[in-house]
Amino acid sequence: MPVVSFMKILFASRKTGFLFISEALALFSFLAHQLFFVRKNETINTGFDFLFIAATLCLLALIFAGMSKALDLYSSFLAAKTHSEKPELTRDIILTLSPFNILYLIFLQHVIYLRDLTIALLFLSSAGFVYLQIIFCVRLAKSKQEEKFFQRIHAWIKLDYFSNNQILILTFVIPLILFSLLGSGLIVPKHPFTGDEPHYLIITKSILADGDINLRNNYQNKDYLDFYPGQLKPHTRPGRKGEEYQFSRHSPGLPILLVPFYYLGDKIGNVFFPENPALKIQFLVFFVRLPFWILTSLLGWSLFLLAYDLTKKRHIALLAWLFFCFTSPVIFYSQLVYPEVLAALICLHLFRQGVFKKKLEAKHSILLGLGIAYLPWLNIKYAVLVLTLFILIVYNLFRPLNRKLKPIFSFLSPICISFVLYLFYLWTHYGSLSPISPYEYSSTNTNFQFPQFMHLNGLEFIRCGIGYLFDQRFGLFPYSLVYILFFPGVIYLYKKNKKEAAPLLVLLGLYWAFCSLSYYWGGYCPPGRTLFPVIWILALFAAVAYAGAKNKASTVFRRVFLFMSLSTALTAIQNPRLLYHVSPSYLPGDERFYSHFFSQFSNLFLDLKSIIPSLANKEHILWLPTLIWLPAVMLIAFVFLKKKKFREDKKTLKKLSLHTVFVFVLSIFCLGYIFFNIKLDYGISYEGKNYELFFQDQGNYGQELNGFWTKGKSSTGVVLKSPTRVSEIRLNVSSQIKGQTQIRVGNFRTIIERQNSLSLGNSLIVHSPVGFPWIDGYIYYIRLNEN
């Protein structure tokens, strides 16, 4: 039966028949390579003995039989459900299998070798197959909606099987679980407190231990050692009563909120682990970060609600929630003790309840007043947001629909009380009523003046404003391309409903303009901090662009941007240190000009740091990338605004050719990037040797005598560059610790077992290693895995 099915496929259409043969052979070649050609302790075995030939033929027969039978059953099932032509369905299914053809590239490493492509080939071919299958099923469901089976599929596509309450629960619970897992260290290594985080926590510590926010004794006694393993320079200034009173330049609003969580984490650690400082710190860190996981999940939940209110499409609102919660910057700030998440949540709630909703009640008004009253206690830089939201809400309150005394009184009362308390706080602590008095003097910098952060220069205003979006160290777009859709979203919403777009643009525009008048890039933290309180506005406009775009080009941009944004977040979450950059003026050399993240992933294939704008340091502005990015963004906006729509054909299925080409182009690009992902920036030469070594990662300690040390339980990659092709590479492996080292040189791989004594006799000779011809010689990749 499988042979008959296969012959039917072959003769039904020669093109798809031969494509099916190619796909089956690609799978066979990959499996045969992994099972028969690759050996752990020896090179490729090319001996065609009887057993090898028999096993190969059996494997080939099994693959052909299994694939043809599965294809026949699948196409018969779909034909019965949709009353469609079986040959037509078979051809489309065969086309969805075409990504497996890239598996032929597994033999590339036996001709030229730079990096192992095995995992990448398997992942990209499988992901391409899944993607084409989803596209195939979606289009089949749309064209056959009268069939009950596909009515169910279409309902799943539109998420109609979930009630509104279930969706609301999931949009809060899913990010909360993920943020907790990221913070617990179960998925990726924990990220320690850094930047301003310990300075916020020491205020909380002082409130609990001393009942005040005078931090002089807390810094002197090094109370920060409870949660920060190192020396901490004070972020304080003297108060009105002299040097004995040192108050933080960070506002107390966030530390006060953390008091119950800090207290709970500290108590549990002391009760259950009094003799284990490491576990005590872990419990303290967990409970301190817990409120930020909750607040960030609430932020995503609120964004979903507002996106649904704007677009009236639940799947678009869910898409906005997806990229908002799980891409930069939100996913990174969910782990940080910073006020940005709370400020963004308050602003979003104030806008949704006080501006977007037309009718206000007294119980909502008092919450709006509390939100306005609390924002200045988080940071005075939110004053522009406070004033803008205050005016917008007051305007809404004085509409005829809301012109009642009780809601107005409920809104203004907490604001007036907070305003008086804030002035009292400034006077009693700093002897001034100026809201910038905490920043006017620092014990570490007696010449500190707040106005030095501000400017009134038009060119600087433009540079800073664009930099907050495009800069490769502190900008938003390079780390989350999906936010570029903000621009077409603005035009869509403004054309559709000016009354809904105007307050969003006013709030974003005024805060953006205020930030552009300053040189505040966010400090030592992930990019996007400056605009984080209004990041939800950009996400809303991007969601509107998703909902409004209908042409094919915009669909490609949407998918590529979403894929790249999620991939960047997934890559960076494994090593968040790559996202941290201190103020540009404090760094020596080129480190202040380029992003750590894009420098790490720049290689022979693509120099990312030279094609992404650099605007934060006016001594080193990359004008050419900036002049390319700006019109490119405008062009993307133009593409989204094109009115040409899809032509839906209800009778025949849409061809998958365009999507197949998209999968192949993206796969080849990714494979090329991985293959050439090596660096030849800083070579190390050894005396008497005519080659250089280029270390590719942090899995080693660098040069040591005539070799180098590798780190225990770590992998490291080294590139050997020679002016001529080498006939052999010899490695000597030694250690005082018993264990083993896995070695790969080109397509050769082996394992060296080490004895329990120092010995230089563990040598390995690789004859005729497979390398790669380069500009001025040959390069060979060596991979060591130390256990």
XYZ file of N, CA and C in Angstrom, residues 604-731:
384
model
N 31.620 37.900 10.952
C 32.057 38.005 9.562
C 30.900 38.197 8.602
N 29.746 37.720 8.992
C 28.576 37.776 8.116
C 27.898 39.135 8.165
N 27.830 39.724 9.349
C 27.078 40.968 9.509
C 27.643 41.759 10.676
N 28.023 43.000 10.425
C 28.514 43.889 11.476
C 27.350 44.742 11.971
N 26.637 44.243 12.963
C 25.423 44.904 13.432
C 25.705 46.282 14.015
N 26.812 46.418 14.711
C 27.061 47.683 15.409
C 27.341 48.844 14.460
N 27.634 48.542 13.202
C 27.899 49.624 12.244
C 26.682 49.967 11.391
N 25.604 49.177 11.489
C 24.419 49.461 10.672
C 23.237 49.928 11.513
N 23.439 50.059 12.817
C 22.391 50.562 13.712
C 22.826 51.924 14.229
N 21.959 52.917 14.243
C 22.357 54.273 14.642
C 22.964 54.325 16.034
N 23.942 55.216 16.178
C 24.537 55.533 17.471
C 24.421 57.034 17.664
N 23.584 57.453 18.609
C 23.245 58.864 18.764
C 23.465 59.395 20.170
N 23.700 58.518 21.140
C 23.751 58.965 22.531
C 24.987 59.795 22.828
N 26.079 59.515 22.156
C 27.313 60.260 22.386
C 27.561 61.182 21.205
N 27.482 62.477 21.437
C 27.596 63.430 20.327
C 28.999 63.491 19.743
N 29.986 62.863 20.417
C 31.327 62.788 19.857
C 31.439 61.707 18.783
N 30.467 60.797 18.752
C 30.558 59.676 17.809
C 29.151 59.331 17.329
N 28.627 60.128 16.414
C 27.295 59.883 15.863
C 27.440 59.166 14.524
N 26.757 58.028 14.383
C 26.753 57.312 13.112
C 25.628 57.879 12.252
N 25.979 58.837 11.391
C 24.962 59.526 10.603
C 24.390 58.654 9.496
N 25.232 57.867 8.847
C 24.762 57.077 7.704
C 23.671 56.075 8.103
N 23.872 55.264 9.168
C 22.767 54.387 9.574
C 21.503 55.153 9.951
N 21.682 56.311 10.586
C 20.519 57.115 10.973
C 19.755 57.578 9.736
N 20.492 58.036 8.718
C 19.852 58.517 7.498
C 19.220 57.382 6.693
N 19.630 56.158 6.961
C 19.006 55.001 6.310
C 17.780 54.538 7.083
N 17.896 54.512 8.403
C 16.785 54.021 9.233
C 15.561 54.931 9.141
N 15.765 56.237 9.155
C 14.626 57.159 9.164
C 13.752 57.019 7.920
N 14.305 57.080 6.705
C 13.429 56.867 5.539
C 12.902 55.441 5.444
N 13.667 54.457 5.977
C 13.180 53.072 5.960
C 11.918 52.937 6.806
N 11.904 53.606 7.960
C 10.716 53.568 8.816
C 9.540 54.244 8.122
N 9.805 55.352 7.458
C 8.741 56.040 6.723
C 8.213 55.183 5.574
N 9.117 54.457 4.911
C 8.713 53.571 3.830
C 7.831 52.440 4.349
N 8.187 51.907 5.509
C 7.373 50.849 6.117
C 5.981 51.385 6.446
N 5.923 52.609 6.948
C 4.621 53.218 7.234
C 3.806 53.363 5.954
N 4.463 53.750 4.861
C 3.775 53.886 3.575
C 3.237 52.531 3.107
N 4.025 51.488 3.281
C 3.591 50.141 2.879
C 2.340 49.737 3.644
N 2.284 50.057 4.914
C 1.120 49.697 5.717
C -0.120 50.492 5.316
N 0.087 51.673 4.762
C -1.049 52.519 4.420
C -1.623 52.225 3.036
N -0.973 51.357 2.270
C -1.504 50.992 0.962
C -2.855 50.306 1.130
N -3.786 50.628 0.251
C -5.154 50.143 0.404
C -5.426 48.836 -0.328
N -4.436 48.329 -1.071
C -4.640 47.075 -1.782
C -4.818 45.940 -0.794
N -5.858 45.170 -0.949
C -6.188 44.111 -0.012
C -6.010 42.750 -0.673
N -6.066 41.724 0.180
C -6.012 40.367 -0.331
C -7.236 40.077 -1.188
N -7.035 39.300 -2.219
C -8.151 38.799 -3.017
C -8.474 37.390 -2.533
N -9.510 37.273 -1.789
C -9.876 35.975 -1.232
C -10.637 35.162 -2.273
N -10.179 33.945 -2.531
C -10.822 33.042 -3.468
C -11.429 31.900 -2.681
N -12.729 31.824 -2.656
C -13.423 30.834 -1.847
C -13.430 29.445 -2.491
N -13.151 29.383 -3.803
C -13.289 28.107 -4.489
C -12.005 27.284 -4.421
N -10.887 27.921 -4.595
C -9.627 27.188 -4.583
C -8.749 27.687 -3.449
N -7.848 26.834 -3.010
C -6.934 27.202 -1.938
C -5.868 28.155 -2.457
N -5.445 29.063 -1.590
C -4.384 29.983 -1.974
C -3.072 29.211 -2.099
N -2.274 29.576 -3.081
C -0.996 28.919 -3.249
C -0.042 29.321 -2.130
N 0.842 28.379 -1.775
C 1.777 28.611 -0.675
C 3.157 29.028 -1.169
N 3.261 29.345 -2.447
C 4.576 29.620 -3.022
C 5.260 30.802 -2.348
N 4.523 31.901 -2.136
C 5.122 33.094 -1.536
C 5.621 32.803 -0.136
N 4.818 32.079 0.637
C 5.232 31.732 2.002
C 6.415 30.777 1.981
N 6.467 29.882 1.010
C 7.588 28.961 0.908
C 8.880 29.711 0.611
N 8.812 30.668 -0.313
C 9.984 31.489 -0.617
C 10.414 32.267 0.619
N 9.442 32.810 1.358
C 9.746 33.550 2.587
C 10.479 32.651 3.591
N 10.006 31.418 3.760
C 10.644 30.477 4.690
C 12.069 30.177 4.254
N 12.270 29.945 2.955
C 13.602 29.617 2.472
C 14.560 30.785 2.620
N 14.115 31.985 2.274
C 14.981 33.166 2.380
C 15.378 33.408 3.831
N 14.405 33.330 4.734
C 14.698 33.540 6.149
C 15.620 32.446 6.679
N 15.398 31.212 6.268
C 16.236 30.101 6.731
C 17.678 30.260 6.250
N 17.853 30.620 4.979
C 19.203 30.792 4.443
C 19.913 31.944 5.135
N 19.171 33.025 5.401
C 19.772 34.157 6.116
C 20.239 33.727 7.506
N 19.374 33.019 8.240
C 19.732 32.563 9.587
C 20.910 31.596 9.560
N 20.922 30.686 8.587
C 22.026 29.732 8.473
C 23.332 30.440 8.136
N 23.262 31.418 7.230
C 24.455 32.185 6.901
C 24.993 32.939 8.097
N 24.076 33.515 8.886
C 24.500 34.244 10.083
C 25.166 33.306 11.080
N 24.570 32.146 11.301
C 25.140 31.178 12.252
C 26.474 30.652 11.744
N 26.553 30.355 10.441
C 27.766 29.779 9.867
C 28.942 30.739 9.996
N 28.707 32.025 9.749
C 29.777 33.021 9.796
C 29.841 33.737 11.143
N 29.224 33.170 12.165
C 29.175 33.831 13.461
C 30.481 33.624 14.225
N 31.558 34.165 13.709
C 32.851 34.140 14.377
C 33.431 35.548 14.337
N 34.369 35.818 15.240
C 34.976 37.141 15.349
C 36.481 37.010 15.134
N 37.018 37.932 14.359
C 38.459 37.968 14.107
C 39.000 39.351 14.448
N 38.573 39.878 15.600
C 38.930 41.246 15.981
C 40.281 41.322 16.689
N 40.460 40.488 17.700
C 41.660 40.585 18.535
C 42.350 39.226 18.566
N 43.446 39.103 17.796
C 44.168 37.840 17.727
C 45.302 37.769 18.731
N 45.619 36.548 19.139
C 46.719 36.304 20.076
C 47.775 35.487 19.349
N 49.001 35.993 19.328
C 50.111 35.296 18.675
C 50.980 34.633 19.734
N 51.563 33.506 19.376
C 52.459 32.769 20.261
C 53.865 32.778 19.657
N 54.851 32.895 20.517
C 56.235 32.990 20.075
C 56.641 31.740 19.301
N 57.198 31.955 18.136
C 57.660 30.852 17.317
C 56.572 30.176 16.507
N 55.340 30.669 16.581
C 54.224 30.077 15.838
C 53.754 31.054 14.754
N 53.319 30.510 13.636
C 52.864 31.369 12.540
C 51.349 31.465 12.456
N 50.662 31.090 13.542
C 49.203 31.186 13.556
C 48.759 32.129 14.671
N 47.501 32.519 14.612
C 46.886 33.343 15.652
C 45.650 32.628 16.188
N 45.327 32.888 17.437
C 44.100 32.372 18.050
C 43.157 33.534 18.334
N 41.878 33.301 18.054
C 40.841 34.298 18.324
C 39.789 33.641 19.223
N 39.738 34.090 20.478
C 38.768 33.531 21.421
C 37.382 34.086 21.114
N 36.380 33.208 21.102
C 35.045 33.562 20.644
C 34.041 33.832 21.766
N 34.408 33.525 23.009
C 33.436 33.676 24.096
C 34.184 33.840 25.409
N 33.441 33.741 26.497
C 34.002 33.914 27.838
C 34.237 32.579 28.545
N 34.284 31.479 27.772
C 34.458 30.158 28.380
C 35.897 29.802 28.654
N 36.815 30.777 28.576
C 38.226 30.514 28.844
C 38.829 31.726 29.535
N 40.060 31.556 30.011
C 40.744 32.636 30.715
C 41.778 33.335 29.832
N 41.730 33.082 28.527
C 42.646 33.753 27.632
C 44.016 33.097 27.577
N 44.978 33.831 27.036
C 46.313 33.293 26.795
C 47.021 32.961 28.097
N 47.722 31.827 28.121
C 48.508 31.399 29.268
C 49.700 30.611 28.745
N 50.914 31.184 28.832
C 52.125 30.554 28.310
C 51.931 30.183 26.844
N 52.071 28.894 26.503
C 51.937 28.463 25.118
C 50.546 27.953 24.787
N 49.569 28.235 25.646
C 48.218 27.767 25.393
C 47.198 28.663 26.058
N 46.161 28.055 26.616
C 45.143 28.820 27.320
C 44.391 27.882 28.265
N 43.844 28.463 29.313
C 43.041 27.715 30.282
C 41.565 27.807 29.891
N 40.874 26.684 29.998
C 39.418 26.695 29.829
C 38.760 26.695 31.198
N 37.547 27.183 31.263
C 36.810 27.208 32.524
C 36.135 25.863 32.764
N 36.095 25.451 34.028
C 35.480 24.177 34.375
C 34.002 24.147 34.063
N 33.508 22.993 33.624
C 32.093 22.809 33.279
C 31.619 23.886 32.312
N 32.418 24.125 31.289
C 32.091 25.202 30.352
C 32.535 24.809 28.952
N 31.913 25.435 27.960
C 32.307 25.257 26.566
C 32.985 26.517 26.076
N 33.942 26.353 25.205
C 34.611 27.514 24.638
C 34.943 27.251 23.180
N 34.915 28.297 22.382
C 35.247 28.207 20.973
C 36.464 29.054 20.663
N 37.357 28.521 19.850
C 38.584 29.211 19.478
C 38.757 29.089 17.972
N 39.105 30.188 17.320
C 39.394 30.173 15.890
C 40.899 30.258 15.699
N 41.443 29.309 14.951
C 42.857 29.314 14.601
C 42.992 29.836 13.174
N 43.783 30.869 13.016
C 43.982 31.475 11.703
C 45.420 31.253 11.268
N 45.584 30.670 10.080
C 46.906 30.349 9.554
C 47.053 30.956 8.163
N 48.272 31.433 7.799
C 48.451 32.005 6.455
C 48.370 30.964 5.341
N 48.534 29.685 5.682
C 48.454 28.608 4.693
C 47.564 27.499 5.229
N 47.152 26.615 4.342
C 46.365 25.460 4.771
C 47.256 24.543 5.605
N 46.728 24.086 6.740
C 47.526 23.245 7.639
C 47.243 21.776 7.345
N 48.270 20.955 7.527
C 48.121 19.518 7.294
C 47.644 18.785 8.533
N 47.910 19.360 9.711
C 47.427 18.751 10.949
C 47.377 19.785 12.059
N 46.516 19.539 13.004
C 46.420 20.365 14.209
C 46.628 19.445 15.401
N 47.569 19.822 16.259
C 47.888 19.018 17.441
C 47.446 19.769 18.698
N 46.703 19.098 19.570
C 46.257 19.681 20.836
C 46.761 18.830 21.991
